[in-house]
Amino acid sequence: MEVKNKIILALDVLSMDQARELLDEISDYLDTIKIGYPLVLAEGLEAVTQVKEEYQCKIITDFKVADIPATNQKIANVTFQAGADALIVHGFVGPDSVASCVESAEKQGKEVFLLTEMSHPGASQFLQPVSMDIAHMGVEMGIQNYVGPSTRLDRLEKIRSIIGKDSFLISPGVGTQGGDPKDTLKFADALIIGRSIYLAPDPVESLESIIDSIEF
Ligand code: XMP
């Protein structure tokens, strides 16, 4: 997946009005937007369809899918049918659950991102002990796309070494959670950024300064 300016916007606003107000300002800088539960639970899955159509962008849905295979497949099917280009799936549920999402994606010409380790402090308790195993599982399954934390660069580097240089790795945790954009891009292909942009007094200025910090 190609990502313009190496930035994926986490569109965690709570209405389509807020989404449009933000995207009208900054959509020229972006071609990939991540939509998760906040906007979809507030506005319905149509939010995915609407943002994709109105802003002509790729949509990664962040539903951190983590159910049994049969249910995962239903979630994936409905999400892709709404227009999502990719779906983030938890790895800790095991290969059969992940495979059901991969199967759905392949049938519809879409993509799956495998979530290895999360970026928040609490991830160190339960997820961190198995996150490298999850990355290995992804490689064994032939998965191309991964999510890993910008808040622990030593861990991100390890994930990259497991998945290999040709896999596509996106990384949340930049800005508000403490991750540095340029350092993260030593290991990741693109950054996921939410609050540092949509809560900024001037989102365009914030985005431009992040882009400058990456380029220089
Ligand atoms: P902020 O506002 O912190 O938003 O820039 C980050 C976005 O990324 C999501 N997030 C994650 N998604 N694995 C994921 O798949 C993670 O480890 C992770 N950490 C944060 C978060 O929900 C928000 O949308």
Coordinates of C-alpha atoms and ligand atoms in Angstrom, one line a residue:
M1 CA 0.0 0.0 0.0
E2 CA 1.3 3.5 -0.9
V3 CA 0.6 6.2 1.7
K4 CA 0.9 9.8 0.7
N5 CA 3.3 11.7 3.0
K6 CA 3.6 8.5 5.0
I7 CA 0.8 9.7 7.2
I8 CA -2.4 7.8 7.9
L9 CA -5.0 10.0 9.7
A10 CA -6.7 8.3 12.7
L11 CA -10.2 9.8 12.2
D12 CA -11.4 9.3 15.7
V13 CA -14.0 12.1 15.7
L14 CA -17.6 11.5 16.8
S15 CA -19.6 12.8 13.9
M16 CA -19.5 13.1 10.1
D17 CA -19.9 16.8 10.5
Q18 CA -16.6 16.9 12.5
A19 CA -15.0 14.5 10.0
R20 CA -15.9 16.7 7.1
E21 CA -14.9 19.9 8.8
L22 CA -11.4 18.4 9.4
L23 CA -11.1 16.6 6.1
D24 CA -12.1 19.7 4.1
E25 CA -9.0 21.4 5.6
I26 CA -6.4 18.6 5.4
S27 CA -7.5 16.0 2.8
D28 CA -5.0 17.4 0.2
Y29 CA -2.2 16.1 2.4
L30 CA -3.6 12.6 2.8
D31 CA -4.7 9.6 0.8
T32 CA -5.2 7.1 3.5
I33 CA -7.5 7.4 6.5
K34 CA -8.0 5.0 9.4
I35 CA -11.6 4.8 10.8
G36 CA -12.3 2.9 14.0
Y37 CA -15.1 2.4 16.5
P38 CA -15.5 6.0 17.6
L39 CA -16.8 7.3 14.3
V40 CA -18.5 4.0 13.2
L41 CA -20.4 3.6 16.5
A42 CA -21.5 7.2 16.4
E43 CA -22.5 7.3 12.7
G44 CA -22.7 3.8 11.4
L45 CA -20.6 1.9 8.9
E46 CA -21.9 4.3 6.2
A47 CA -19.1 6.6 7.6
V48 CA -16.6 4.4 5.9
T49 CA -18.5 4.5 2.6
Q50 CA -19.0 8.3 2.8
V51 CA -15.5 9.3 3.7
K52 CA -14.1 7.0 0.9
E53 CA -16.4 8.4 -1.7
E54 CA -16.3 12.1 -0.7
Y55 CA -12.5 12.3 -0.2
Q56 CA -11.4 9.6 -2.7
C57 CA -9.0 8.0 -0.2
K58 CA -8.1 4.5 0.9
I59 CA -9.8 3.5 4.2
I60 CA -8.2 1.2 6.8
T61 CA -10.8 0.1 9.3
D62 CA -9.4 -0.3 12.8
F63 CA -11.8 -2.7 14.4
K64 CA -9.1 -4.8 16.0
V65 CA -11.1 -7.9 15.1
A66 CA -10.7 -10.6 17.7
D67 CA -13.5 -13.2 17.6
I68 CA -14.0 -16.8 16.5
P69 CA -13.4 -17.4 12.8
A70 CA -17.0 -17.5 11.8
T71 CA -17.8 -14.2 13.4
N72 CA -14.5 -12.6 12.2
Q73 CA -15.5 -13.5 8.7
K74 CA -18.9 -11.8 9.0
I75 CA -17.3 -8.7 10.4
A76 CA -14.7 -8.7 7.6
N77 CA -17.3 -9.2 4.9
V78 CA -19.6 -6.4 6.0
T79 CA -16.7 -4.1 6.5
F80 CA -15.2 -4.7 3.1
Q81 CA -18.6 -4.4 1.5
A82 CA -19.0 -1.0 3.0
G83 CA -15.9 0.1 1.1
A84 CA -13.0 -0.5 3.5
D85 CA -9.8 -1.2 1.7
A86 CA -8.1 -2.8 4.7
L87 CA -9.0 -4.2 8.1
I88 CA -6.9 -4.3 11.3
V89 CA -7.1 -7.7 12.9
H90 CA -5.8 -8.9 16.3
G91 CA -3.2 -11.7 16.1
F92 CA -3.6 -13.0 19.7
V93 CA -6.8 -14.9 18.8
G94 CA -4.7 -17.3 16.7
P95 CA -4.3 -18.3 13.0
D96 CA -7.8 -19.6 12.3
S97 CA -9.4 -16.4 13.4
V98 CA -6.9 -14.3 11.4
A99 CA -7.2 -16.6 8.4
S100 CA -11.0 -16.1 8.2
C101 CA -10.4 -12.3 7.7
V102 CA -7.6 -13.0 5.2
E103 CA -10.0 -15.2 3.2
S104 CA -12.6 -12.5 3.2
A105 CA -10.1 -9.9 2.1
E106 CA -8.7 -12.1 -0.7
K107 CA -12.2 -12.8 -2.0
Q108 CA -12.9 -9.1 -2.3
G109 CA -9.5 -7.8 -3.4
K110 CA -8.9 -6.2 0.0
E111 CA -6.1 -6.3 2.6
V112 CA -5.6 -7.3 6.2
F113 CA -3.3 -5.7 8.7
L114 CA -2.1 -7.9 11.5
L115 CA -1.8 -6.2 14.9
T116 CA 1.3 -7.4 16.7
E117 CA 1.9 -5.2 19.7
M118 CA -0.2 -2.2 20.8
S119 CA 1.2 1.2 21.6
H120 CA -0.3 2.0 25.0
P121 CA 1.5 1.3 28.4
G122 CA -0.9 -1.6 29.3
A123 CA 0.1 -3.6 26.3
S124 CA 3.3 -4.5 28.1
Q125 CA 1.3 -6.8 30.5
F126 CA -0.5 -9.3 28.3
L127 CA 0.3 -8.5 24.7
Q128 CA 4.0 -7.8 24.8
P129 CA 5.0 -11.4 25.9
V130 CA 3.4 -12.8 22.7
S131 CA 3.7 -10.0 20.2
M132 CA 6.9 -11.4 18.5
D133 CA 5.1 -14.8 18.2
I134 CA 2.2 -13.0 16.6
A135 CA 4.6 -11.4 14.1
H136 CA 6.1 -14.9 13.3
M137 CA 2.6 -16.3 12.9
G138 CA 1.9 -13.6 10.4
V139 CA 5.0 -14.4 8.4
E140 CA 4.0 -18.1 8.4
M141 CA 0.6 -17.2 7.2
G142 CA 2.0 -15.1 4.4
I143 CA 0.6 -11.8 5.7
Q144 CA 2.1 -8.7 4.1
N145 CA 0.7 -5.9 6.4
Y146 CA 1.4 -5.3 10.1
V147 CA 0.8 -2.8 12.9
G148 CA 3.4 -2.1 15.5
P149 CA 4.1 0.5 18.2
S150 CA 6.0 3.8 17.7
T151 CA 6.2 4.1 21.5
R152 CA 8.7 1.3 21.9
L153 CA 11.1 1.5 19.0
D154 CA 13.2 -1.4 20.2
R155 CA 10.1 -3.5 19.8
L156 CA 9.2 -2.0 16.5
E157 CA 12.7 -2.8 15.2
K158 CA 12.3 -6.4 16.3
I159 CA 9.0 -6.7 14.6
R160 CA 10.5 -5.3 11.4
S161 CA 13.3 -7.8 11.6
I162 CA 10.8 -10.7 11.9
I163 CA 8.4 -9.5 9.1
G164 CA 11.2 -8.6 6.8
K165 CA 11.9 -5.4 4.8
D166 CA 9.3 -6.1 2.1
S167 CA 6.4 -6.3 4.5
F168 CA 4.3 -3.1 5.1
L169 CA 4.4 -1.9 8.7
I170 CA 2.3 1.0 10.0
S171 CA 2.8 2.5 13.4
P172 CA 0.5 4.3 15.8
G173 CA 1.5 6.2 18.9
V174 CA 3.2 9.2 17.3
G175 CA 2.7 12.6 18.9
T176 CA 0.2 12.5 21.8
Q177 CA 1.4 9.0 23.0
G178 CA 5.0 10.1 22.7
G179 CA 6.4 8.4 19.6
D180 CA 8.7 10.4 17.3
P181 CA 7.7 10.6 13.6
K182 CA 11.2 10.4 12.0
D183 CA 12.6 7.8 14.4
T184 CA 9.5 5.6 13.9
L185 CA 10.0 5.7 10.1
K186 CA 13.4 4.1 10.5
F187 CA 11.4 0.9 11.0
A188 CA 7.8 1.7 9.8
D189 CA 6.5 2.5 6.3
A190 CA 3.8 4.9 7.5
L191 CA 2.6 6.6 10.7
I192 CA -0.9 6.5 12.2
I193 CA -1.6 9.9 13.8
G194 CA -4.9 11.1 15.3
R195 CA -5.0 13.6 18.2
S196 CA -1.9 15.5 17.3
I197 CA -3.7 16.5 14.1
Y198 CA -7.4 16.6 14.9
L199 CA -7.1 18.3 18.3
A200 CA -4.5 20.8 17.1
P201 CA -5.6 24.4 17.1
D202 CA -4.5 24.5 13.4
P203 CA -4.6 20.9 11.9
V204 CA -3.0 22.1 8.7
E205 CA 0.0 23.6 10.5
S206 CA 0.3 20.5 12.7
L207 CA 0.3 18.2 9.7
E208 CA 2.8 20.4 7.8
S209 CA 5.2 20.5 10.7
I210 CA 5.0 16.7 11.0
I211 CA 5.7 16.3 7.3
D212 CA 8.6 18.7 7.5
S213 CA 10.0 16.8 10.5
I214 CA 9.9 13.6 8.4
E215 CA 11.6 15.1 5.4
F216 CA 14.5 17.0 7.0
Ligands
XMP1 P1 -3.5 9.0 18.5 O1 -4.6 10.0 18.8 O2 -2.9 8.5 19.7 O3 -4.3 7.9 17.8 O4 -2.5 9.6 17.5 C1 -3.7 6.6 17.5 C2 -4.8 5.8 16.8 O5 -4.3 4.5 16.6 C3 -5.0 3.6 17.3 N1 -4.1 2.8 18.0 C4 -3.8 1.6 17.6 N2 -4.2 0.8 16.6 N3 -2.7 -0.9 17.2 C5 -3.7 -0.4 16.4 O6 -4.2 -1.1 15.6 C6 -2.2 -0.1 18.2 O7 -1.3 -0.6 18.9 C7 -2.8 1.1 18.4 N4 -2.5 2.1 19.3 C8 -3.3 3.1 19.0 C9 -5.9 4.3 18.3 O8 -7.1 3.7 18.5 C10 -6.1 5.6 17.5 O9 -7.1 5.5 16.5

